[in-house]
mmCIF file of C-alpha atoms in Angstrom:
data_model
loop_
_atom_site.group_PDB
_atom_site.id
_atom_site.type_symbol
_atom_site.label_atom_id
_atom_site.label_comp_id
_atom_site.label_asym_id
_atom_site.label_seq_id
_atom_site.Cartn_x
_atom_site.Cartn_y
_atom_site.Cartn_z
ATOM 1 C CA MET A 21 -11.666 0.272 -24.016
ATOM 2 C CA LYS A 22 -14.477 2.500 -25.265
ATOM 3 C CA THR A 23 -16.048 4.669 -22.577
ATOM 4 C CA THR A 24 -19.801 5.220 -22.394
ATOM 5 C CA LYS A 25 -21.430 8.630 -22.566
ATOM 6 C CA ILE A 26 -22.231 8.354 -18.853
ATOM 7 C CA VAL A 27 -18.574 7.848 -17.982
ATOM 8 C CA GLN A 28 -17.458 10.556 -20.397
ATOM 9 C CA LYS A 29 -19.839 12.999 -18.716
ATOM 10 C CA MET A 30 -18.449 12.096 -15.288
ATOM 11 C CA LEU A 31 -14.853 12.457 -16.455
ATOM 12 C CA ALA A 32 -15.699 15.914 -17.803
ATOM 13 C CA ASN A 33 -16.341 17.007 -14.195
ATOM 14 C CA TYR A 34 -12.627 16.528 -13.425
ATOM 15 C CA GLU A 35 -11.463 19.707 -15.125
ATOM 16 C CA GLY A 36 -7.735 20.343 -14.970
ATOM 17 C CA GLU A 37 -6.864 16.722 -14.257
ATOM 18 C CA THR A 38 -4.115 14.853 -16.086
ATOM 19 C CA PRO A 39 -5.016 12.366 -18.839
ATOM 20 C CA GLY A 40 -3.416 9.634 -16.738
ATOM 21 C CA VAL A 41 -5.763 10.258 -13.807
ATOM 22 C CA LYS A 42 -8.785 10.324 -16.100
ATOM 23 C CA ALA A 43 -7.657 7.121 -17.783
ATOM 24 C CA ASN A 44 -7.391 5.363 -14.434
ATOM 25 C CA LEU A 45 -10.785 6.657 -13.326
ATOM 26 C CA ALA A 46 -12.175 5.352 -16.607
ATOM 27 C CA ARG A 47 -10.610 1.936 -15.969
ATOM 28 C CA ILE A 48 -12.393 1.733 -12.625
ATOM 29 C CA MET A 49 -15.724 3.004 -13.947
ATOM 30 C CA MET A 50 -15.665 0.807 -17.051
ATOM 31 C CA ASN A 51 -14.673 -2.438 -15.322
ATOM 32 C CA GLY A 52 -16.936 -5.294 -14.297
ATOM 33 C CA LYS A 53 -20.655 -5.879 -14.450
ATOM 34 C CA LEU A 54 -21.464 -2.242 -13.670
ATOM 35 C CA GLY A 55 -18.903 -0.937 -16.149
ATOM 36 C CA GLY A 56 -20.124 2.142 -17.990
ATOM 37 C CA THR A 57 -23.220 2.681 -15.831
ATOM 38 C CA GLY A 58 -21.803 5.340 -13.506
ATOM 39 C CA LYS A 59 -22.312 2.948 -10.587
ATOM 40 C CA MET A 60 -19.611 0.877 -8.918
ATOM 41 C CA ILE A 61 -18.925 -1.742 -6.282
ATOM 42 C CA ILE A 62 -15.428 -1.910 -4.804
ATOM 43 C CA LEU A 63 -14.047 -4.655 -2.544
ATOM 44 C CA PRO A 64 -11.879 -3.200 0.282
ATOM 45 C CA VAL A 65 -9.742 -5.542 2.373
ATOM 46 C CA ASP A 66 -7.847 -3.393 4.869
ATOM 47 C CA GLN A 67 -9.623 -4.820 7.915
ATOM 48 C CA GLY A 68 -6.750 -7.153 8.844
ATOM 49 C CA PHE A 69 -4.642 -4.063 9.586
ATOM 50 C CA GLU A 70 -7.464 -2.220 11.304
ATOM 51 C CA HIS A 71 -9.026 -5.028 13.367
ATOM 52 C CA GLY A 72 -6.651 -7.992 13.283
ATOM 53 C CA PRO A 73 -6.713 -11.243 11.284
ATOM 54 C CA ALA A 74 -9.108 -13.339 13.364
ATOM 55 C CA ARG A 75 -11.744 -10.611 13.659
ATOM 56 C CA SER A 76 -11.494 -10.048 9.934
ATOM 57 C CA PHE A 77 -11.047 -13.470 8.363
ATOM 58 C CA ALA A 78 -11.941 -16.240 10.821
ATOM 59 C CA PRO A 79 -15.657 -16.206 9.841
ATOM 60 C CA ASN A 80 -14.530 -17.368 6.381
ATOM 61 C CA ALA A 81 -11.057 -18.892 6.691
ATOM 62 C CA GLU A 82 -10.436 -18.826 2.922
ATOM 63 C CA ALA A 83 -10.182 -15.060 3.258
ATOM 64 C CA TYR A 84 -6.815 -15.283 5.039
ATOM 65 C CA ASP A 85 -5.360 -15.809 1.535
ATOM 66 C CA PRO A 86 -4.916 -12.540 -0.454
ATOM 67 C CA HIS A 87 -5.571 -14.415 -3.700
ATOM 68 C CA TYR A 88 -9.080 -15.182 -2.441
ATOM 69 C CA HIS A 89 -9.987 -11.482 -2.493
ATOM 70 C CA TYR A 90 -8.579 -10.830 -5.933
ATOM 71 C CA GLN A 91 -10.513 -13.800 -7.309
ATOM 72 C CA LEU A 92 -13.715 -12.840 -5.480
ATOM 73 C CA ALA A 93 -13.612 -9.316 -6.906
ATOM 74 C CA ILE A 94 -12.906 -10.636 -10.412
ATOM 75 C CA ASP A 95 -15.526 -13.383 -10.362
ATOM 76 C CA ALA A 96 -18.152 -11.038 -8.901
ATOM 77 C CA GLY A 97 -17.463 -8.545 -11.686
ATOM 78 C CA LEU A 98 -16.594 -5.685 -9.337
ATOM 79 C CA ASN A 99 -15.097 -2.374 -10.423
ATOM 80 C CA ALA A 100 -11.968 -2.491 -8.267
ATOM 81 C CA TYR A 101 -10.156 -4.117 -5.356
ATOM 82 C CA ALA A 102 -8.578 -2.015 -2.576
ATOM 83 C CA ALA A 103 -6.039 -3.227 -0.001
ATOM 84 C CA PRO A 104 -2.819 -2.334 1.848
ATOM 85 C CA LEU A 105 0.633 -2.923 0.388
ATOM 86 C CA GLY A 106 1.186 -6.515 1.530
ATOM 87 C CA MET A 107 -2.186 -7.727 0.266
ATOM 88 C CA ILE A 108 -1.736 -6.091 -3.134
ATOM 89 C CA GLU A 109 1.846 -7.348 -3.489
ATOM 90 C CA ALA A 110 0.758 -10.901 -2.661
ATOM 91 C CA GLY A 111 -1.317 -11.141 -5.844
ATOM 92 C CA ALA A 112 -0.165 -8.304 -8.091
ATOM 93 C CA ASP A 113 1.665 -10.584 -10.539
ATOM 94 C CA THR A 114 -0.858 -13.420 -10.668
ATOM 95 C CA PHE A 115 -3.794 -11.063 -11.248
ATOM 96 C CA ALA A 116 -2.039 -8.300 -13.191
ATOM 97 C CA GLY A 117 -4.459 -6.491 -15.496
ATOM 98 C CA GLN A 118 -7.484 -8.530 -14.410
ATOM 99 C CA ILE A 119 -9.045 -5.910 -12.133
ATOM 100 C CA PRO A 120 -8.215 -2.270 -11.253
ATOM 101 C CA THR A 121 -6.536 -2.032 -7.866
ATOM 102 C CA ILE A 122 -6.427 0.715 -5.242
ATOM 103 C CA LEU A 123 -3.378 0.756 -2.962
ATOM 104 C CA LYS A 124 -4.307 1.806 0.593
ATOM 105 C CA VAL A 125 -1.345 3.992 1.539
ATOM 106 C CA ASN A 126 -2.107 4.664 5.201
ATOM 107 C CA SER A 127 -3.345 2.463 8.016
ATOM 108 C CA ALA A 128 -4.030 2.266 11.748
ATOM 109 C CA ASN A 129 -4.643 -0.627 14.137
ATOM 110 C CA SER A 130 -6.768 -1.478 17.154
ATOM 111 C CA LEU A 131 -3.739 -1.866 19.452
ATOM 112 C CA ILE A 132 -3.236 1.901 19.708
ATOM 113 C CA PRO A 133 -4.412 3.269 23.103
ATOM 114 C CA ASP A 134 -7.861 4.853 23.035
ATOM 115 C CA ALA A 135 -6.432 8.048 24.520
ATOM 116 C CA ALA A 136 -4.092 8.583 21.557
ATOM 117 C CA PRO A 137 -5.178 11.042 18.842
ATOM 118 C CA LYS A 138 -6.980 9.293 15.987
ATOM 119 C CA THR A 139 -4.578 9.105 13.056
ATOM 120 C CA GLN A 140 -2.978 6.675 10.608
ATOM 121 C CA ALA A 141 0.590 5.957 9.578
ATOM 122 C CA ILE A 142 1.683 6.215 5.954
ATOM 123 C CA THR A 143 2.464 2.611 5.001
ATOM 124 C CA ALA A 144 2.965 2.766 1.215
ATOM 125 C CA SER A 145 3.862 5.239 -1.513
ATOM 126 C CA VAL A 146 2.721 6.502 -4.899
ATOM 127 C CA ASP A 147 5.719 4.732 -6.427
ATOM 128 C CA ASP A 148 4.480 1.476 -4.882
ATOM 129 C CA ALA A 149 1.163 2.061 -6.650
ATOM 130 C CA LEU A 150 2.965 2.598 -9.960
ATOM 131 C CA ARG A 151 5.168 -0.456 -9.451
ATOM 132 C CA LEU A 152 2.143 -2.637 -8.744
ATOM 133 C CA GLY A 153 0.015 -1.315 -11.606
ATOM 134 C CA CYS A 154 -2.602 0.274 -9.370
ATOM 135 C CA SER A 155 -5.195 2.668 -10.739
ATOM 136 C CA ALA A 156 -5.465 4.698 -7.537
ATOM 137 C CA ILE A 157 -4.170 5.282 -4.045
ATOM 138 C CA GLY A 158 -6.518 5.199 -1.061
ATOM 139 C CA PHE A 159 -6.029 7.385 2.014
ATOM 140 C CA THR A 160 -8.037 7.684 5.244
ATOM 141 C CA ILE A 161 -8.626 11.001 7.007
ATOM 142 C CA TYR A 162 -10.324 11.515 10.375
ATOM 143 C CA PRO A 163 -12.187 14.836 10.475
ATOM 144 C CA GLY A 164 -12.802 15.542 14.167
ATOM 145 C CA SER A 165 -9.400 14.303 15.350
ATOM 146 C CA SER A 166 -6.744 16.597 16.795
ATOM 147 C CA ALA A 167 -4.409 14.949 14.272
ATOM 148 C CA ALA A 168 -6.673 15.707 11.296
ATOM 149 C CA LEU A 169 -4.726 18.711 10.014
ATOM 150 C CA ASN A 170 -1.567 16.617 9.699
ATOM 151 C CA MET A 171 -3.544 13.985 7.791
ATOM 152 C CA PHE A 172 -4.882 16.681 5.461
ATOM 153 C CA SER A 173 -1.339 17.885 4.807
ATOM 154 C CA ASP A 174 -0.122 14.343 4.135
ATOM 155 C CA ILE A 175 -2.810 13.522 1.587
ATOM 156 C CA ALA A 176 -2.462 16.923 -0.095
ATOM 157 C CA GLU A 177 1.188 16.096 -0.851
ATOM 158 C CA MET A 178 0.529 12.496 -1.859
ATOM 159 C CA ARG A 179 -2.412 13.474 -4.036
ATOM 160 C CA LYS A 180 -0.244 16.041 -5.835
ATOM 161 C CA GLU A 181 2.440 13.422 -6.497
ATOM 162 C CA ALA A 182 -0.125 10.815 -7.577
ATOM 163 C CA ALA A 183 -1.831 13.166 -10.028
ATOM 164 C CA ALA A 184 1.519 14.122 -11.552
ATOM 165 C CA LYS A 185 2.182 10.417 -12.137
ATOM 166 C CA GLY A 186 -1.302 9.669 -13.497
ATOM 167 C CA ILE A 187 -2.678 7.900 -10.429
ATOM 168 C CA ALA A 188 -6.154 8.709 -9.071
ATOM 169 C CA THR A 189 -6.892 9.338 -5.382
ATOM 170 C CA VAL A 190 -9.639 7.824 -3.229
ATOM 171 C CA ILE A 191 -10.187 9.421 0.193
ATOM 172 C CA TRP A 192 -11.831 7.499 3.024
ATOM 173 C CA SER A 193 -13.327 10.408 5.026
ATOM 174 C CA TYR A 194 -14.318 8.964 8.411
ATOM 175 C CA PRO A 195 -15.284 11.451 11.148
ATOM 176 C CA ARG A 196 -13.902 10.444 14.532
ATOM 177 C CA GLY A 197 -11.788 11.854 17.311
ATOM 178 C CA GLU A 198 -11.932 14.148 20.313
ATOM 179 C CA ALA A 199 -14.392 16.607 18.733
ATOM 180 C CA LEU A 200 -17.112 13.992 18.193
ATOM 181 C CA ASP A 201 -19.176 11.637 20.315
ATOM 182 C CA LYS A 202 -20.419 8.320 18.911
ATOM 183 C CA ASP A 203 -23.621 9.851 17.536
ATOM 184 C CA GLY A 204 -21.604 12.618 15.893
ATOM 185 C CA GLU A 205 -19.487 10.156 13.918
ATOM 186 C CA THR A 206 -22.491 9.223 11.756
ATOM 187 C CA ALA A 207 -24.569 12.426 12.029
ATOM 188 C CA ILE A 208 -25.749 13.751 8.676
ATOM 189 C CA ASP A 209 -24.236 17.220 9.112
ATOM 190 C CA ILE A 210 -20.862 15.642 9.942
ATOM 191 C CA ALA A 211 -21.108 13.122 7.071
ATOM 192 C CA ALA A 212 -21.817 15.881 4.561
ATOM 193 C CA TYR A 213 -18.947 17.916 6.020
ATOM 194 C CA ALA A 214 -16.646 14.904 5.676
ATOM 195 C CA ALA A 215 -17.619 14.519 2.016
ATOM 196 C CA GLN A 216 -16.979 18.204 1.380
ATOM 197 C CA ILE A 217 -13.536 18.061 3.055
ATOM 198 C CA ALA A 218 -12.525 15.067 0.930
ATOM 199 C CA ALA A 219 -13.676 16.827 -2.229
ATOM 200 C CA LEU A 220 -11.777 19.996 -1.351
ATOM 201 C CA LEU A 221 -8.629 17.956 -0.675
ATOM 202 C CA GLY A 222 -8.813 16.753 -4.278
ATOM 203 C CA ALA A 223 -10.357 13.295 -3.923
ATOM 204 C CA HIS A 224 -11.359 11.802 -7.248
ATOM 205 C CA ILE A 225 -13.513 9.242 -5.441
ATOM 206 C CA ILE A 226 -14.941 9.965 -1.979
ATOM 207 C CA LYS A 227 -15.733 7.199 0.479
ATOM 208 C CA ILE A 228 -17.912 7.949 3.506
ATOM 209 C CA LYS A 229 -20.257 6.078 5.814
ATOM 210 C CA LEU A 230 -24.019 6.120 5.556
ATOM 211 C CA SER A 231 -25.431 8.605 8.047
ATOM 212 C CA THR A 232 -28.251 8.927 10.557
ATOM 213 C CA ASN A 233 -30.696 11.836 10.795
ATOM 214 C CA HIS A 234 -28.884 13.118 13.901
ATOM 215 C CA LEU A 235 -27.549 16.686 13.755
ATOM 216 C CA SER A 236 -24.392 17.119 15.796
ATOM 217 C CA LEU A 237 -23.243 20.726 15.428
ATOM 218 C CA PRO A 238 -25.583 23.390 16.924
ATOM 219 C CA ALA A 239 -24.698 25.978 14.258
ATOM 220 C CA ALA A 240 -25.345 23.450 11.484
ATOM 221 C CA LYS A 241 -28.605 22.284 13.093
ATOM 222 C CA THR A 242 -29.988 25.813 12.850
ATOM 223 C CA VAL A 243 -29.234 25.947 9.119
ATOM 224 C CA TYR A 244 -30.710 22.504 8.440
ATOM 225 C CA GLU A 245 -33.904 23.498 10.221
ATOM 226 C CA ASP A 246 -34.165 26.999 8.719
ATOM 227 C CA GLN A 247 -33.480 25.764 5.173
ATOM 228 C CA LYS A 248 -35.686 22.686 5.643
ATOM 229 C CA ILE A 249 -32.982 20.342 4.318
ATOM 230 C CA ASP A 250 -34.542 16.904 3.866
ATOM 231 C CA ILE A 251 -32.713 14.319 5.980
ATOM 232 C CA ALA A 252 -35.701 12.141 6.867
ATOM 233 C CA THR A 253 -34.720 9.062 4.849
ATOM 234 C CA GLN A 254 -31.445 7.343 4.037
ATOM 235 C CA ALA A 255 -31.910 8.185 0.348
ATOM 236 C CA ALA A 256 -32.402 11.864 1.231
ATOM 237 C CA ARG A 257 -29.260 11.842 3.354
ATOM 238 C CA VAL A 258 -27.302 10.207 0.522
ATOM 239 C CA ARG A 259 -28.589 12.921 -1.817
ATOM 240 C CA HIS A 260 -27.394 15.621 0.578
ATOM 241 C CA CYS A 261 -23.922 14.051 0.735
ATOM 242 C CA VAL A 262 -23.852 13.894 -3.069
ATOM 243 C CA GLU A 263 -24.701 17.608 -3.164
ATOM 244 C CA SER A 264 -21.904 18.227 -0.679
ATOM 245 C CA SER A 265 -19.448 16.508 -3.051
ATOM 246 C CA LEU A 266 -19.094 19.624 -5.221
ATOM 247 C CA GLY A 267 -22.709 19.502 -6.327
ATOM 248 C CA GLY A 268 -22.381 15.901 -7.487
ATOM 249 C CA ARG A 269 -19.243 16.558 -9.557
ATOM 250 C CA ARG A 270 -17.249 13.965 -7.635
ATOM 251 C CA LEU A 271 -17.798 10.225 -7.452
ATOM 252 C CA ILE A 272 -18.978 9.175 -3.999
ATOM 253 C CA VAL A 273 -19.331 5.656 -2.624
ATOM 254 C CA PHE A 274 -20.570 4.487 0.751
ATOM 255 C CA SER A 275 -19.041 1.877 3.045
ATOM 256 C CA GLY A 276 -20.879 -1.277 3.997
ATOM 257 C CA GLY A 277 -19.872 -1.146 7.669
ATOM 258 C CA ALA A 278 -19.961 -4.065 10.085
ATOM 259 C CA ALA A 279 -21.266 -7.452 9.004
ATOM 260 C CA LYS A 280 -25.076 -7.601 8.829
ATOM 261 C CA GLY A 281 -27.894 -9.465 7.148
ATOM 262 C CA ALA A 282 -28.231 -9.465 3.368
ATOM 263 C CA ASP A 283 -31.569 -7.629 3.426
ATOM 264 C CA ALA A 284 -29.975 -4.710 5.307
ATOM 265 C CA VAL A 285 -27.153 -4.613 2.736
ATOM 266 C CA TYR A 286 -29.713 -4.491 -0.085
ATOM 267 C CA ASP A 287 -31.713 -1.741 1.622
ATOM 268 C CA ASP A 288 -28.551 0.336 1.963
ATOM 269 C CA ALA A 289 -27.757 -0.125 -1.738
ATOM 270 C CA ARG A 290 -31.248 0.945 -2.790
ATOM 271 C CA ALA A 291 -30.936 4.085 -0.664
ATOM 272 C CA ILE A 292 -27.537 4.854 -2.223
ATOM 273 C CA ARG A 293 -28.949 4.308 -5.716
ATOM 274 C CA ASP A 294 -32.098 6.343 -5.088
ATOM 275 C CA GLY A 295 -30.098 9.168 -3.508
ATOM 276 C CA GLY A 296 -27.803 9.456 -6.517
ATOM 277 C CA GLY A 297 -24.706 7.925 -4.929
ATOM 278 C CA ASN A 298 -22.255 6.088 -7.145
ATOM 279 C CA GLY A 299 -22.181 2.817 -5.271
ATOM 280 C CA SER A 300 -20.834 0.698 -2.445
ATOM 281 C CA ILE A 301 -17.411 -0.178 -1.109
ATOM 282 C CA ILE A 302 -18.217 -3.375 0.708
ATOM 283 C CA GLY A 303 -15.716 -5.519 2.591
ATOM 284 C CA ARG A 304 -16.743 -7.539 5.637
ATOM 285 C CA ASN A 305 -20.269 -7.979 4.314
ATOM 286 C CA SER A 306 -18.807 -9.848 1.349
ATOM 287 C CA PHE A 307 -15.597 -11.640 2.333
ATOM 288 C CA GLN A 308 -16.883 -12.812 5.749
ATOM 289 C CA ARG A 309 -19.559 -14.817 3.944
ATOM 290 C CA ASP A 310 -18.650 -18.062 2.236
ATOM 291 C CA ARG A 311 -17.792 -17.651 -1.420
ATOM 292 C CA ALA A 312 -21.127 -18.828 -2.837
ATOM 293 C CA ASP A 313 -23.133 -16.555 -0.544
ATOM 294 C CA ALA A 314 -20.823 -13.615 -1.256
ATOM 295 C CA LEU A 315 -21.136 -14.042 -5.015
ATOM 296 C CA SER A 316 -24.921 -14.321 -4.732
ATOM 297 C CA MET A 317 -25.145 -11.165 -2.608
ATOM 298 C CA LEU A 318 -22.815 -9.186 -4.878
ATOM 299 C CA ALA A 319 -24.814 -10.278 -7.937
ATOM 300 C CA GLN A 320 -27.973 -8.967 -6.283
ATOM 301 C CA LEU A 321 -26.240 -5.660 -5.512
ATOM 302 C CA VAL A 322 -25.319 -5.348 -9.183
ATOM 303 C CA GLU A 323 -28.979 -5.813 -10.106
ATOM 304 C CA ILE A 324 -29.998 -3.155 -7.554
ATOM 305 C CA TYR A 325 -27.553 -0.632 -8.996
ATOM 306 C CA ARG A 326 -28.825 -1.464 -12.471
ATOM 307 C CA GLY A 327 -32.289 -0.549 -11.233
ATOM 308 C CA LYS A 328 -33.592 -4.079 -11.701
ATOM 309 C CA ALA A 329 -34.127 -5.092 -8.056
#
């Protein structure tokens, strides 16, 4: 596999990293239809753990089968496929070497009482990722939760172990918990903060949500207004989150969120592209559609990230 100059330049930002980590980042960035462009689309399928099987897969019953997701990601020419242990194990042999995989190593579920602190249990290990041939581990943190510091400690240790064994780390940085109201979870100052926290914890790839122009923290609002930070458009807010990811030295992708119309998905992708983000990690908006529609939508997203749509 020969890496492009774009990918080589991005890898150069990861100073001090092991060759194994850089090799696995290269595998992700060079795979699929966007390989070598610096842009990526990743298929995440951890929603069965988070929301339950019917809410996740009933709209497209083929998606109950883990092999469906592997094949969808491969046929769509995506950069990687991310899922919890059971989903990865269910197709790791059949699809070995056909697409880079990201093992989600912590998870939560919707049966936990609302009053409980927002956190996730560790459900897989770095050695599982090695055993299954994964390129990276994926870990969710909840900035804003009273349990966040424990989550930070957990991923710091797992990231250290993963890097020593040549495995990259993807951090899902999702603000939620007692410190935030619903508007705060997607506020631009909180989103940028979440990206910065993930970067400082050593994430090689950062995953956050697209944000609104709401400012949640009074002290931050003063700075945004005094410094005239542009947050008026989605592309501007993406650009600010890229800046918050060590000045753009870390790969950052944005989640697709709840199922929505194709035009809204395309608009999000254009804003990510125009703001300098590295791409989309899109689950329900792909696998809840029937296969033909999903492949058509993903093909259009590839064209958008290529700058052709």
